[in-house]
């Protein structure tokens, strides 16, 4: 009877592990499938033949630096330097990070990708624009392998500082908070 109880308990533990893995995997699929591009401007839509592989919420800071405007003596502007953000899943768990330059999306598994900007579209006053980038080949094995496009949507904040940028502030840096959804696409 003791042997039967141990075998049954072992099978139950194995079944529970399989059920946990199954639930974990299926919870990722609806998250990937639930994204629609219908409300996005055409400029930042991913071409047909791709599917959503992962959705993340980037939460962090964007750094700007006060610099002289190119070919405009005596004029200055806040220039985008780079991001520093955590990439979280829809439940708020950290799954990676986004930083630059160059703009790099890195998964917790060590795989990462850089990209080239293709298009931007307005996202409302006070928000950085929507963006579509074409991914370069990923490095490392993991979640970023095979990513072809990344969209930045649902942006909140992140625009250049509203403080004065003039001769007295040249080379000074300021950070601003932002949030955005990063949608990762792969070939079907």
PDB file of C-alpha atoms in Angstrom:
ATOM      1  CA  UNK A   1       0.000   0.000   0.000  1.00  0.00           C
ATOM      2  CA  UNK A   2       2.887   2.360   0.817  1.00  0.00           C
ATOM      3  CA  UNK A   3       4.448   1.811  -2.644  1.00  0.00           C
ATOM      4  CA  UNK A   4       1.073   2.484  -4.315  1.00  0.00           C
ATOM      5  CA  UNK A   5       0.670   5.693  -2.311  1.00  0.00           C
ATOM      6  CA  UNK A   6       4.187   6.882  -3.278  1.00  0.00           C
ATOM      7  CA  UNK A   7       3.637   6.092  -6.974  1.00  0.00           C
ATOM      8  CA  UNK A   8       0.254   7.835  -6.960  1.00  0.00           C
ATOM      9  CA  UNK A   9       1.693  10.860  -5.164  1.00  0.00           C
ATOM     10  CA  UNK A  10       4.543  10.994  -7.696  1.00  0.00           C
ATOM     11  CA  UNK A  11       2.085  10.843 -10.601  1.00  0.00           C
ATOM     12  CA  UNK A  12      -0.029  13.583  -9.042  1.00  0.00           C
ATOM     13  CA  UNK A  13       3.029  15.797  -8.584  1.00  0.00           C
ATOM     14  CA  UNK A  14       4.030  15.152 -12.203  1.00  0.00           C
ATOM     15  CA  UNK A  15       0.515  15.930 -13.409  1.00  0.00           C
ATOM     16  CA  UNK A  16       0.474  19.136 -11.385  1.00  0.00           C
ATOM     17  CA  UNK A  17       3.787  20.165 -12.937  1.00  0.00           C
ATOM     18  CA  UNK A  18       2.472  19.458 -16.440  1.00  0.00           C
ATOM     19  CA  UNK A  19      -0.715  21.371 -15.689  1.00  0.00           C
ATOM     20  CA  UNK A  20       1.319  24.336 -14.430  1.00  0.00           C
ATOM     21  CA  UNK A  21       3.441  24.291 -17.606  1.00  0.00           C
ATOM     22  CA  UNK A  22       0.329  24.016 -19.782  1.00  0.00           C
ATOM     23  CA  UNK A  23      -1.406  26.914 -18.028  1.00  0.00           C
ATOM     24  CA  UNK A  24       1.787  28.997 -18.270  1.00  0.00           C
ATOM     25  CA  UNK A  25       2.074  28.353 -22.013  1.00  0.00           C
ATOM     26  CA  UNK A  26      -1.564  28.953 -22.820  1.00  0.00           C
ATOM     27  CA  UNK A  27      -1.596  32.202 -20.883  1.00  0.00           C
ATOM     28  CA  UNK A  28       1.088  33.519 -23.240  1.00  0.00           C
ATOM     29  CA  UNK A  29      -0.830  32.708 -26.443  1.00  0.00           C
ATOM     30  CA  UNK A  30      -3.911  34.865 -25.831  1.00  0.00           C
ATOM     31  CA  UNK A  31      -1.630  37.729 -24.833  1.00  0.00           C
ATOM     32  CA  UNK A  32       0.108  37.486 -28.203  1.00  0.00           C
ATOM     33  CA  UNK A  33      -3.090  36.958 -30.185  1.00  0.00           C
ATOM     34  CA  UNK A  34      -5.113  39.731 -28.543  1.00  0.00           C
ATOM     35  CA  UNK A  35      -3.316  42.663 -30.204  1.00  0.00           C
ATOM     36  CA  UNK A  36      -4.999  44.423 -33.119  1.00  0.00           C
ATOM     37  CA  UNK A  37      -3.405  46.997 -35.430  1.00  0.00           C
ATOM     38  CA  UNK A  38      -6.792  48.299 -36.625  1.00  0.00           C
ATOM     39  CA  UNK A  39      -6.629  51.578 -34.710  1.00  0.00           C
ATOM     40  CA  UNK A  40      -2.998  52.351 -35.606  1.00  0.00           C
ATOM     41  CA  UNK A  41      -1.931  54.754 -38.368  1.00  0.00           C
ATOM     42  CA  UNK A  42      -0.912  52.880 -41.533  1.00  0.00           C
ATOM     43  CA  UNK A  43       2.680  54.154 -41.274  1.00  0.00           C
ATOM     44  CA  UNK A  44       3.352  52.066 -38.139  1.00  0.00           C
ATOM     45  CA  UNK A  45       1.450  48.902 -39.083  1.00  0.00           C
ATOM     46  CA  UNK A  46       3.446  45.707 -39.505  1.00  0.00           C
ATOM     47  CA  UNK A  47       3.164  44.201 -43.008  1.00  0.00           C
ATOM     48  CA  UNK A  48       1.042  41.096 -43.609  1.00  0.00           C
ATOM     49  CA  UNK A  49       2.756  37.757 -43.063  1.00  0.00           C
ATOM     50  CA  UNK A  50       3.833  38.441 -39.473  1.00  0.00           C
ATOM     51  CA  UNK A  51       2.295  37.484 -36.139  1.00  0.00           C
ATOM     52  CA  UNK A  52       2.596  38.857 -32.635  1.00  0.00           C
ATOM     53  CA  UNK A  53       5.173  36.885 -30.688  1.00  0.00           C
ATOM     54  CA  UNK A  54       5.281  38.919 -27.481  1.00  0.00           C
ATOM     55  CA  UNK A  55       3.765  42.013 -25.898  1.00  0.00           C
ATOM     56  CA  UNK A  56       5.548  44.054 -23.259  1.00  0.00           C
ATOM     57  CA  UNK A  57       5.025  47.284 -21.379  1.00  0.00           C
ATOM     58  CA  UNK A  58       8.111  49.477 -21.211  1.00  0.00           C
ATOM     59  CA  UNK A  59       8.310  51.644 -18.102  1.00  0.00           C
ATOM     60  CA  UNK A  60      11.271  53.898 -17.501  1.00  0.00           C
ATOM     61  CA  UNK A  61      13.137  57.036 -18.449  1.00  0.00           C
ATOM     62  CA  UNK A  62      14.254  58.782 -21.599  1.00  0.00           C
ATOM     63  CA  UNK A  63      17.342  61.000 -21.440  1.00  0.00           C
ATOM     64  CA  UNK A  64      17.576  64.242 -23.412  1.00  0.00           C
ATOM     65  CA  UNK A  65      20.597  66.530 -23.786  1.00  0.00           C
ATOM     66  CA  UNK A  66      20.621  70.265 -24.479  1.00  0.00           C
ATOM     67  CA  UNK A  67      22.561  70.863 -27.715  1.00  0.00           C
ATOM     68  CA  UNK A  68      23.072  73.580 -30.308  1.00  0.00           C
ATOM     69  CA  UNK A  69      20.768  73.152 -33.327  1.00  0.00           C
ATOM     70  CA  UNK A  70      22.683  71.991 -36.377  1.00  0.00           C
ATOM     71  CA  UNK A  71      23.339  74.819 -38.851  1.00  0.00           C
ATOM     72  CA  UNK A  72      21.336  77.287 -36.712  1.00  0.00           C
ATOM     73  CA  UNK A  73      23.764  79.519 -34.814  1.00  0.00           C
ATOM     74  CA  UNK A  74      22.513  80.667 -31.430  1.00  0.00           C
ATOM     75  CA  UNK A  75      19.604  78.201 -31.280  1.00  0.00           C
ATOM     76  CA  UNK A  76      19.370  75.206 -28.985  1.00  0.00           C
ATOM     77  CA  UNK A  77      17.135  72.167 -28.471  1.00  0.00           C
ATOM     78  CA  UNK A  78      16.640  69.101 -26.305  1.00  0.00           C
ATOM     79  CA  UNK A  79      17.930  66.077 -28.265  1.00  0.00           C
ATOM     80  CA  UNK A  80      16.936  62.459 -27.595  1.00  0.00           C
ATOM     81  CA  UNK A  81      19.906  60.566 -26.128  1.00  0.00           C
ATOM     82  CA  UNK A  82      18.435  57.191 -25.185  1.00  0.00           C
ATOM     83  CA  UNK A  83      16.003  55.111 -23.154  1.00  0.00           C
ATOM     84  CA  UNK A  84      16.413  53.093 -19.971  1.00  0.00           C
ATOM     85  CA  UNK A  85      13.302  51.040 -19.271  1.00  0.00           C
ATOM     86  CA  UNK A  86      12.126  47.754 -17.836  1.00  0.00           C
ATOM     87  CA  UNK A  87      10.093  45.553 -20.180  1.00  0.00           C
ATOM     88  CA  UNK A  88       7.257  43.938 -18.245  1.00  0.00           C
ATOM     89  CA  UNK A  89       4.623  41.419 -19.259  1.00  0.00           C
ATOM     90  CA  UNK A  90       0.953  42.364 -18.933  1.00  0.00           C
ATOM     91  CA  UNK A  91       0.983  41.100 -15.325  1.00  0.00           C
ATOM     92  CA  UNK A  92       3.799  43.488 -14.367  1.00  0.00           C
ATOM     93  CA  UNK A  93       6.567  40.871 -14.215  1.00  0.00           C
ATOM     94  CA  UNK A  94       9.909  41.996 -15.630  1.00  0.00           C
ATOM     95  CA  UNK A  95      10.748  40.056 -18.805  1.00  0.00           C
ATOM     96  CA  UNK A  96      13.535  42.235 -20.171  1.00  0.00           C
ATOM     97  CA  UNK A  97      14.946  45.710 -20.615  1.00  0.00           C
ATOM     98  CA  UNK A  98      15.163  48.418 -23.259  1.00  0.00           C
ATOM     99  CA  UNK A  99      18.185  50.715 -23.412  1.00  0.00           C
ATOM    100  CA  UNK A 100      20.454  52.591 -25.780  1.00  0.00           C
ATOM    101  CA  UNK A 101      22.149  53.820 -27.760  1.00  0.00           C
ATOM    102  CA  UNK A 102      21.888  51.888 -29.875  1.00  0.00           C
ATOM    103  CA  UNK A 103      18.251  51.087 -29.139  1.00  0.00           C
ATOM    104  CA  UNK A 104      18.379  47.545 -27.745  1.00  0.00           C
ATOM    105  CA  UNK A 105      15.572  45.269 -26.524  1.00  0.00           C
ATOM    106  CA  UNK A 106      16.974  42.517 -24.301  1.00  0.00           C
ATOM    107  CA  UNK A 107      15.089  39.548 -22.878  1.00  0.00           C
ATOM    108  CA  UNK A 108      15.843  38.166 -19.422  1.00  0.00           C
ATOM    109  CA  UNK A 109      17.088  35.024 -21.247  1.00  0.00           C
ATOM    110  CA  UNK A 110      19.991  37.094 -22.657  1.00  0.00           C
ATOM    111  CA  UNK A 111      18.798  37.290 -26.260  1.00  0.00           C
ATOM    112  CA  UNK A 112      18.646  40.809 -27.656  1.00  0.00           C
ATOM    113  CA  UNK A 113      17.878  42.761 -30.780  1.00  0.00           C
ATOM    114  CA  UNK A 114      18.624  46.208 -32.190  1.00  0.00           C
ATOM    115  CA  UNK A 115      16.547  47.807 -34.925  1.00  0.00           C
ATOM    116  CA  UNK A 116      16.252  50.489 -37.585  1.00  0.00           C
ATOM    117  CA  UNK A 117      13.404  53.000 -37.442  1.00  0.00           C
ATOM    118  CA  UNK A 118      11.018  52.790 -40.402  1.00  0.00           C
ATOM    119  CA  UNK A 119       8.228  55.182 -39.385  1.00  0.00           C
ATOM    120  CA  UNK A 120       6.645  57.251 -36.631  1.00  0.00           C
ATOM    121  CA  UNK A 121       3.116  58.584 -36.190  1.00  0.00           C
ATOM    122  CA  UNK A 122       1.672  61.073 -33.682  1.00  0.00           C
ATOM    123  CA  UNK A 123       0.394  59.608 -30.426  1.00  0.00           C
ATOM    124  CA  UNK A 124      -1.251  62.641 -28.856  1.00  0.00           C
ATOM    125  CA  UNK A 125      -0.001  65.751 -27.080  1.00  0.00           C
ATOM    126  CA  UNK A 126       2.610  65.085 -24.420  1.00  0.00           C
ATOM    127  CA  UNK A 127       3.387  61.550 -25.687  1.00  0.00           C
ATOM    128  CA  UNK A 128       6.301  60.278 -27.732  1.00  0.00           C
ATOM    129  CA  UNK A 129       5.099  59.058 -31.144  1.00  0.00           C
ATOM    130  CA  UNK A 130       4.071  55.573 -32.158  1.00  0.00           C
ATOM    131  CA  UNK A 131       6.982  53.882 -33.890  1.00  0.00           C
ATOM    132  CA  UNK A 132       7.698  50.965 -36.223  1.00  0.00           C
ATOM    133  CA  UNK A 133      11.206  49.518 -36.385  1.00  0.00           C
ATOM    134  CA  UNK A 134      12.690  46.689 -38.450  1.00  0.00           C
ATOM    135  CA  UNK A 135      14.675  44.326 -36.261  1.00  0.00           C
ATOM    136  CA  UNK A 136      18.252  43.387 -37.031  1.00  0.00           C
ATOM    137  CA  UNK A 137      19.188  39.724 -36.517  1.00  0.00           C
ATOM    138  CA  UNK A 138      19.037  38.820 -32.830  1.00  0.00           C
ATOM    139  CA  UNK A 139      22.018  37.798 -30.756  1.00  0.00           C
ATOM    140  CA  UNK A 140      21.744  34.969 -28.245  1.00  0.00           C
ATOM    141  CA  UNK A 141      19.180  32.186 -28.218  1.00  0.00           C
ATOM    142  CA  UNK A 142      15.814  32.995 -26.718  1.00  0.00           C
ATOM    143  CA  UNK A 143      12.728  35.161 -27.012  1.00  0.00           C
ATOM    144  CA  UNK A 144      14.270  37.711 -29.388  1.00  0.00           C
ATOM    145  CA  UNK A 145      15.299  35.107 -31.993  1.00  0.00           C
ATOM    146  CA  UNK A 146      13.289  35.585 -35.167  1.00  0.00           C
ATOM    147  CA  UNK A 147      11.831  38.990 -34.212  1.00  0.00           C
ATOM    148  CA  UNK A 148      11.246  40.905 -37.461  1.00  0.00           C
ATOM    149  CA  UNK A 149       9.465  44.090 -36.341  1.00  0.00           C
ATOM    150  CA  UNK A 150       8.833  45.978 -33.107  1.00  0.00           C
ATOM    151  CA  UNK A 151       6.023  48.486 -32.642  1.00  0.00           C
ATOM    152  CA  UNK A 152       5.910  51.154 -29.969  1.00  0.00           C
ATOM    153  CA  UNK A 153       2.268  51.980 -29.212  1.00  0.00           C
ATOM    154  CA  UNK A 154       0.090  53.200 -26.317  1.00  0.00           C
ATOM    155  CA  UNK A 155       2.721  55.774 -25.380  1.00  0.00           C
ATOM    156  CA  UNK A 156       2.447  57.954 -22.281  1.00  0.00           C
ATOM    157  CA  UNK A 157       4.863  60.813 -21.675  1.00  0.00           C
ATOM    158  CA  UNK A 158       8.461  60.744 -22.794  1.00  0.00           C
ATOM    159  CA  UNK A 159       8.571  64.008 -24.733  1.00  0.00           C
ATOM    160  CA  UNK A 160      11.515  66.403 -24.472  1.00  0.00           C
ATOM    161  CA  UNK A 161      11.668  68.522 -21.308  1.00  0.00           C
ATOM    162  CA  UNK A 162       9.699  71.755 -21.304  1.00  0.00           C
ATOM    163  CA  UNK A 163      12.481  73.571 -19.457  1.00  0.00           C
ATOM    164  CA  UNK A 164      14.600  76.085 -21.328  1.00  0.00           C
ATOM    165  CA  UNK A 165      17.524  74.789 -23.369  1.00  0.00           C
ATOM    166  CA  UNK A 166      19.970  77.647 -23.993  1.00  0.00           C
ATOM    167  CA  UNK A 167      23.681  78.494 -23.867  1.00  0.00           C
ATOM    168  CA  UNK A 168      23.761  78.093 -20.102  1.00  0.00           C
ATOM    169  CA  UNK A 169      22.412  74.536 -20.321  1.00  0.00           C
ATOM    170  CA  UNK A 170      24.408  73.162 -23.285  1.00  0.00           C
ATOM    171  CA  UNK A 171      25.542  69.572 -22.571  1.00  0.00           C
ATOM    172  CA  UNK A 172      23.233  69.267 -19.569  1.00  0.00           C
ATOM    173  CA  UNK A 173      20.984  66.213 -19.497  1.00  0.00           C
ATOM    174  CA  UNK A 174      17.475  65.671 -18.197  1.00  0.00           C
ATOM    175  CA  UNK A 175      15.390  62.535 -17.889  1.00  0.00           C
ATOM    176  CA  UNK A 176      11.646  62.232 -18.366  1.00  0.00           C
ATOM    177  CA  UNK A 177       9.360  59.359 -17.425  1.00  0.00           C
ATOM    178  CA  UNK A 178       7.503  57.403 -20.035  1.00  0.00           C
ATOM    179  CA  UNK A 179       5.549  54.247 -20.687  1.00  0.00           C
ATOM    180  CA  UNK A 180       4.860  52.425 -23.955  1.00  0.00           C
ATOM    181  CA  UNK A 181       3.740  49.051 -25.198  1.00  0.00           C
ATOM    182  CA  UNK A 182       6.342  47.230 -27.289  1.00  0.00           C
ATOM    183  CA  UNK A 183       4.831  44.639 -29.603  1.00  0.00           C
ATOM    184  CA  UNK A 184       7.287  42.082 -31.006  1.00  0.00           C
ATOM    185  CA  UNK A 185       6.446  40.424 -34.340  1.00  0.00           C
ATOM    186  CA  UNK A 186       7.836  37.338 -36.110  1.00  0.00           C
ATOM    187  CA  UNK A 187       7.232  35.762 -39.516  1.00  0.00           C
ATOM    188  CA  UNK A 188       4.211  33.467 -39.675  1.00  0.00           C
TER     189      UNK A 188
END
